[in-house]
């Protein structure tokens, strides 16, 4: 599904990764880096690919340097996931096992029919909404819950030996035929999310 969504769009492709983790210290983060690199290389061979940007507030200098040597653009600003996408491109977001608030912020920033311009690879929206208590869902993942019925979700097929690395990982797209059925009232309910540090599972940018 991912290749079709990207190549079928006929547009330039951008890629953004949040929350990769420390690949110097954690083997899971190294596998996640490998997948990000493989995706970047696949897109470059298939479509007009512009850039792959990466950010994690826990990166150390050596990790940022290595990422740059591998051809990635390392962001220096914590966007908190609030990246508004360009309508002339398809943007693939890779958020490996990130907190709910990061997905929520990303959806909020693109709330509306413009969601058709993004693909999200990360924690299953279905699992997130089914396993999270209603109070927590409303305070940290309201936009995930609201868009989930209009999302096309495809679980990532993974070998058993990598189940701890990519468990509950899915590819999420937002086809126009589903977005066209969204009520205006849902799009109008678009206040910027506010979190408590206890519930957010996110590192806020420095004030």
mmCIF file of C-alpha atoms in Angstrom:
data_model
loop_
_atom_site.group_PDB
_atom_site.id
_atom_site.type_symbol
_atom_site.label_atom_id
_atom_site.label_comp_id
_atom_site.label_asym_id
_atom_site.label_seq_id
_atom_site.Cartn_x
_atom_site.Cartn_y
_atom_site.Cartn_z
ATOM 1 C CA UNK A 1 0.000 0.000 0.000
ATOM 2 C CA UNK A 2 2.792 2.414 0.876
ATOM 3 C CA UNK A 3 4.492 2.218 -2.524
ATOM 4 C CA UNK A 4 1.192 2.687 -4.323
ATOM 5 C CA UNK A 5 0.205 5.696 -2.196
ATOM 6 C CA UNK A 6 3.522 7.370 -2.868
ATOM 7 C CA UNK A 7 4.124 6.503 -6.517
ATOM 8 C CA UNK A 8 0.461 6.813 -7.425
ATOM 9 C CA UNK A 9 0.296 10.423 -6.300
ATOM 10 C CA UNK A 10 2.494 11.649 -9.139
ATOM 11 C CA UNK A 11 3.947 14.334 -6.846
ATOM 12 C CA UNK A 12 7.225 15.049 -5.159
ATOM 13 C CA UNK A 13 7.772 13.113 -1.955
ATOM 14 C CA UNK A 14 9.157 14.418 1.304
ATOM 15 C CA UNK A 15 9.907 12.310 4.364
ATOM 16 C CA UNK A 16 10.017 13.347 8.010
ATOM 17 C CA UNK A 17 11.012 11.165 10.949
ATOM 18 C CA UNK A 18 10.300 12.068 14.553
ATOM 19 C CA UNK A 19 11.358 10.051 17.581
ATOM 20 C CA UNK A 20 13.829 7.641 16.026
ATOM 21 C CA UNK A 21 15.572 7.090 19.345
ATOM 22 C CA UNK A 22 19.220 6.723 20.259
ATOM 23 C CA UNK A 23 20.654 4.271 17.730
ATOM 24 C CA UNK A 24 24.028 4.433 19.474
ATOM 25 C CA UNK A 25 22.537 2.887 22.595
ATOM 26 C CA UNK A 26 19.466 0.901 21.490
ATOM 27 C CA UNK A 27 19.364 -1.938 18.964
ATOM 28 C CA UNK A 28 15.677 -1.260 18.316
ATOM 29 C CA UNK A 29 16.522 2.274 17.184
ATOM 30 C CA UNK A 30 19.197 0.871 14.852
ATOM 31 C CA UNK A 31 16.620 -1.330 13.122
ATOM 32 C CA UNK A 32 14.265 1.661 12.919
ATOM 33 C CA UNK A 33 17.072 3.667 11.301
ATOM 34 C CA UNK A 34 17.626 0.829 8.831
ATOM 35 C CA UNK A 35 13.946 0.895 7.838
ATOM 36 C CA UNK A 36 14.019 4.669 7.441
ATOM 37 C CA UNK A 37 17.068 4.390 5.193
ATOM 38 C CA UNK A 38 15.472 1.627 3.117
ATOM 39 C CA UNK A 39 12.294 3.673 2.674
ATOM 40 C CA UNK A 40 14.289 6.744 1.665
ATOM 41 C CA UNK A 41 16.260 4.752 -0.889
ATOM 42 C CA UNK A 42 13.128 3.100 -2.297
ATOM 43 C CA UNK A 43 11.362 6.416 -2.723
ATOM 44 C CA UNK A 44 14.413 7.926 -4.404
ATOM 45 C CA UNK A 45 14.346 5.158 -6.994
ATOM 46 C CA UNK A 46 10.625 5.501 -7.722
ATOM 47 C CA UNK A 47 9.558 9.142 -7.506
ATOM 48 C CA UNK A 48 10.914 12.713 -7.474
ATOM 49 C CA UNK A 49 12.220 12.642 -3.901
ATOM 50 C CA UNK A 50 13.290 15.878 -2.247
ATOM 51 C CA UNK A 51 14.416 15.344 1.293
ATOM 52 C CA UNK A 52 14.310 13.254 4.444
ATOM 53 C CA UNK A 53 14.375 15.227 7.685
ATOM 54 C CA UNK A 54 15.004 13.649 11.084
ATOM 55 C CA UNK A 55 14.554 14.890 14.632
ATOM 56 C CA UNK A 56 14.810 13.478 18.104
ATOM 57 C CA UNK A 57 15.643 15.669 21.099
ATOM 58 C CA UNK A 58 17.779 12.895 22.580
ATOM 59 C CA UNK A 59 20.241 12.707 19.654
ATOM 60 C CA UNK A 60 23.835 13.254 20.681
ATOM 61 C CA UNK A 61 26.385 15.016 18.469
ATOM 62 C CA UNK A 62 27.781 11.763 17.072
ATOM 63 C CA UNK A 63 24.316 10.604 16.022
ATOM 64 C CA UNK A 64 23.507 13.880 14.287
ATOM 65 C CA UNK A 65 26.837 13.745 12.449
ATOM 66 C CA UNK A 66 26.285 10.165 11.287
ATOM 67 C CA UNK A 67 22.780 10.960 10.053
ATOM 68 C CA UNK A 68 24.137 13.842 8.018
ATOM 69 C CA UNK A 69 26.835 11.589 6.563
ATOM 70 C CA UNK A 70 24.084 9.158 5.542
ATOM 71 C CA UNK A 71 22.381 11.951 3.618
ATOM 72 C CA UNK A 72 19.638 12.921 6.064
ATOM 73 C CA UNK A 73 18.780 16.457 7.112
ATOM 74 C CA UNK A 74 18.877 16.727 10.903
ATOM 75 C CA UNK A 75 16.407 19.244 12.265
ATOM 76 C CA UNK A 76 17.648 21.379 15.133
ATOM 77 C CA UNK A 77 14.235 22.670 16.233
ATOM 78 C CA UNK A 78 11.671 20.663 18.176
ATOM 79 C CA UNK A 79 8.510 21.007 16.075
ATOM 80 C CA UNK A 80 6.507 18.873 18.523
ATOM 81 C CA UNK A 81 5.095 17.161 15.445
ATOM 82 C CA UNK A 82 3.260 20.320 14.317
ATOM 83 C CA UNK A 83 4.457 20.177 10.726
ATOM 84 C CA UNK A 84 2.001 21.581 8.192
ATOM 85 C CA UNK A 85 2.569 19.813 4.894
ATOM 86 C CA UNK A 86 2.878 21.252 1.419
ATOM 87 C CA UNK A 87 -0.151 20.600 -0.808
ATOM 88 C CA UNK A 88 2.086 20.056 -3.849
ATOM 89 C CA UNK A 89 3.874 17.050 -2.305
ATOM 90 C CA UNK A 90 3.167 13.793 -0.541
ATOM 91 C CA UNK A 91 4.821 13.767 2.882
ATOM 92 C CA UNK A 92 5.609 10.459 4.552
ATOM 93 C CA UNK A 93 5.914 10.706 8.327
ATOM 94 C CA UNK A 94 7.780 7.976 10.164
ATOM 95 C CA UNK A 95 7.101 7.994 13.911
ATOM 96 C CA UNK A 96 8.423 4.715 15.329
ATOM 97 C CA UNK A 97 6.712 3.986 18.663
ATOM 98 C CA UNK A 98 6.193 7.639 19.533
ATOM 99 C CA UNK A 99 3.832 8.955 22.172
ATOM 100 C CA UNK A 100 0.213 9.601 21.303
ATOM 101 C CA UNK A 101 0.581 13.380 21.530
ATOM 102 C CA UNK A 102 3.067 13.470 18.645
ATOM 103 C CA UNK A 103 0.592 11.765 16.306
ATOM 104 C CA UNK A 104 -2.141 14.014 17.656
ATOM 105 C CA UNK A 105 -0.133 17.176 16.950
ATOM 106 C CA UNK A 106 0.687 16.052 13.437
ATOM 107 C CA UNK A 107 -2.963 15.397 12.627
ATOM 108 C CA UNK A 108 -4.006 18.701 14.171
ATOM 109 C CA UNK A 109 -1.465 20.642 12.084
ATOM 110 C CA UNK A 110 -2.951 19.174 8.892
ATOM 111 C CA UNK A 111 -6.557 18.881 10.064
ATOM 112 C CA UNK A 112 -8.989 18.985 7.169
ATOM 113 C CA UNK A 113 -9.017 17.591 3.615
ATOM 114 C CA UNK A 114 -5.279 18.324 3.456
ATOM 115 C CA UNK A 115 -4.693 15.059 5.328
ATOM 116 C CA UNK A 116 -4.804 13.436 1.899
ATOM 117 C CA UNK A 117 -1.272 14.787 1.412
ATOM 118 C CA UNK A 118 0.294 12.767 4.232
ATOM 119 C CA UNK A 119 1.088 9.152 5.075
ATOM 120 C CA UNK A 120 1.868 8.139 8.647
ATOM 121 C CA UNK A 121 3.994 5.098 9.465
ATOM 122 C CA UNK A 122 3.830 4.376 13.162
ATOM 123 C CA UNK A 123 1.707 3.016 15.973
ATOM 124 C CA UNK A 124 -1.579 1.536 14.845
ATOM 125 C CA UNK A 125 -4.379 4.087 15.167
ATOM 126 C CA UNK A 126 -6.848 1.239 15.601
ATOM 127 C CA UNK A 127 -4.894 -0.292 18.477
ATOM 128 C CA UNK A 128 -4.349 3.136 20.019
ATOM 129 C CA UNK A 129 -8.048 3.954 20.108
ATOM 130 C CA UNK A 130 -9.109 0.488 21.256
ATOM 131 C CA UNK A 131 -6.578 0.130 24.080
ATOM 132 C CA UNK A 132 -6.516 3.645 25.506
ATOM 133 C CA UNK A 133 -9.000 4.691 28.218
ATOM 134 C CA UNK A 134 -11.466 7.309 26.987
ATOM 135 C CA UNK A 135 -10.173 10.039 29.329
ATOM 136 C CA UNK A 136 -6.586 9.611 28.150
ATOM 137 C CA UNK A 137 -7.680 9.381 24.533
ATOM 138 C CA UNK A 138 -9.552 12.670 24.757
ATOM 139 C CA UNK A 139 -6.685 14.464 26.478
ATOM 140 C CA UNK A 140 -3.778 13.141 24.407
ATOM 141 C CA UNK A 141 -5.100 11.662 21.146
ATOM 142 C CA UNK A 142 -8.412 13.301 20.319
ATOM 143 C CA UNK A 143 -7.482 13.879 16.678
ATOM 144 C CA UNK A 144 -6.306 10.285 16.296
ATOM 145 C CA UNK A 145 -9.657 9.051 17.614
ATOM 146 C CA UNK A 146 -11.630 11.445 15.419
ATOM 147 C CA UNK A 147 -9.868 10.556 12.164
ATOM 148 C CA UNK A 148 -9.465 6.821 12.754
ATOM 149 C CA UNK A 149 -12.823 5.893 11.094
ATOM 150 C CA UNK A 150 -11.703 7.753 7.941
ATOM 151 C CA UNK A 151 -8.223 6.212 7.836
ATOM 152 C CA UNK A 152 -6.963 3.432 5.608
ATOM 153 C CA UNK A 153 -4.665 1.360 7.806
ATOM 154 C CA UNK A 154 -2.388 -1.453 6.695
ATOM 155 C CA UNK A 155 -0.393 -3.329 9.376
ATOM 156 C CA UNK A 156 3.280 -3.699 8.572
ATOM 157 C CA UNK A 157 4.175 -7.271 7.701
ATOM 158 C CA UNK A 158 7.268 -8.193 9.679
ATOM 159 C CA UNK A 159 9.317 -11.337 10.351
ATOM 160 C CA UNK A 160 8.899 -12.827 13.819
ATOM 161 C CA UNK A 161 12.451 -11.956 14.856
ATOM 162 C CA UNK A 162 11.649 -8.240 14.496
ATOM 163 C CA UNK A 163 8.329 -8.297 16.333
ATOM 164 C CA UNK A 164 9.747 -6.337 19.268
ATOM 165 C CA UNK A 165 10.996 -3.619 16.905
ATOM 166 C CA UNK A 166 7.956 -3.045 14.714
ATOM 167 C CA UNK A 167 5.070 -4.449 16.737
ATOM 168 C CA UNK A 168 1.759 -2.611 16.219
ATOM 169 C CA UNK A 169 3.282 -0.623 13.358
ATOM 170 C CA UNK A 170 0.944 0.309 10.513
ATOM 171 C CA UNK A 171 0.876 2.473 7.399
ATOM 172 C CA UNK A 172 -1.921 5.054 7.578
ATOM 173 C CA UNK A 173 -3.261 7.013 4.635
ATOM 174 C CA UNK A 174 -6.264 9.284 4.270
ATOM 175 C CA UNK A 175 -7.931 8.698 0.893
ATOM 176 C CA UNK A 176 -10.129 11.432 -0.509
ATOM 177 C CA UNK A 177 -13.095 9.072 -0.838
ATOM 178 C CA UNK A 178 -13.072 8.667 2.956
ATOM 179 C CA UNK A 179 -12.255 12.283 3.793
ATOM 180 C CA UNK A 180 -15.128 13.445 1.583
ATOM 181 C CA UNK A 181 -17.556 11.775 4.008
ATOM 182 C CA UNK A 182 -16.309 13.724 7.049
ATOM 183 C CA UNK A 183 -18.860 16.136 8.498
ATOM 184 C CA UNK A 184 -17.900 19.820 8.510
ATOM 185 C CA UNK A 185 -18.452 19.894 12.274
ATOM 186 C CA UNK A 186 -15.555 17.469 12.728
ATOM 187 C CA UNK A 187 -13.184 19.662 10.731
ATOM 188 C CA UNK A 188 -14.393 22.742 12.625
ATOM 189 C CA UNK A 189 -13.468 21.123 15.945
ATOM 190 C CA UNK A 190 -9.823 22.057 15.505
ATOM 191 C CA UNK A 191 -8.483 23.698 18.662
ATOM 192 C CA UNK A 192 -4.736 23.341 19.192
ATOM 193 C CA UNK A 193 -4.011 20.471 21.600
ATOM 194 C CA UNK A 194 -2.905 21.290 25.123
ATOM 195 C CA UNK A 195 -1.362 18.618 27.331
ATOM 196 C CA UNK A 196 -0.246 18.059 30.859
ATOM 197 C CA UNK A 197 3.308 16.805 31.085
ATOM 198 C CA UNK A 198 2.061 13.755 32.966
ATOM 199 C CA UNK A 199 -0.174 12.529 30.119
ATOM 200 C CA UNK A 200 1.538 13.820 26.998
ATOM 201 C CA UNK A 201 4.376 11.290 26.349
ATOM 202 C CA UNK A 202 6.166 14.041 24.477
ATOM 203 C CA UNK A 203 9.242 16.210 24.997
ATOM 204 C CA UNK A 204 8.136 19.818 24.702
ATOM 205 C CA UNK A 205 10.308 22.399 22.980
ATOM 206 C CA UNK A 206 12.224 24.746 25.242
ATOM 207 C CA UNK A 207 10.426 27.981 26.004
#
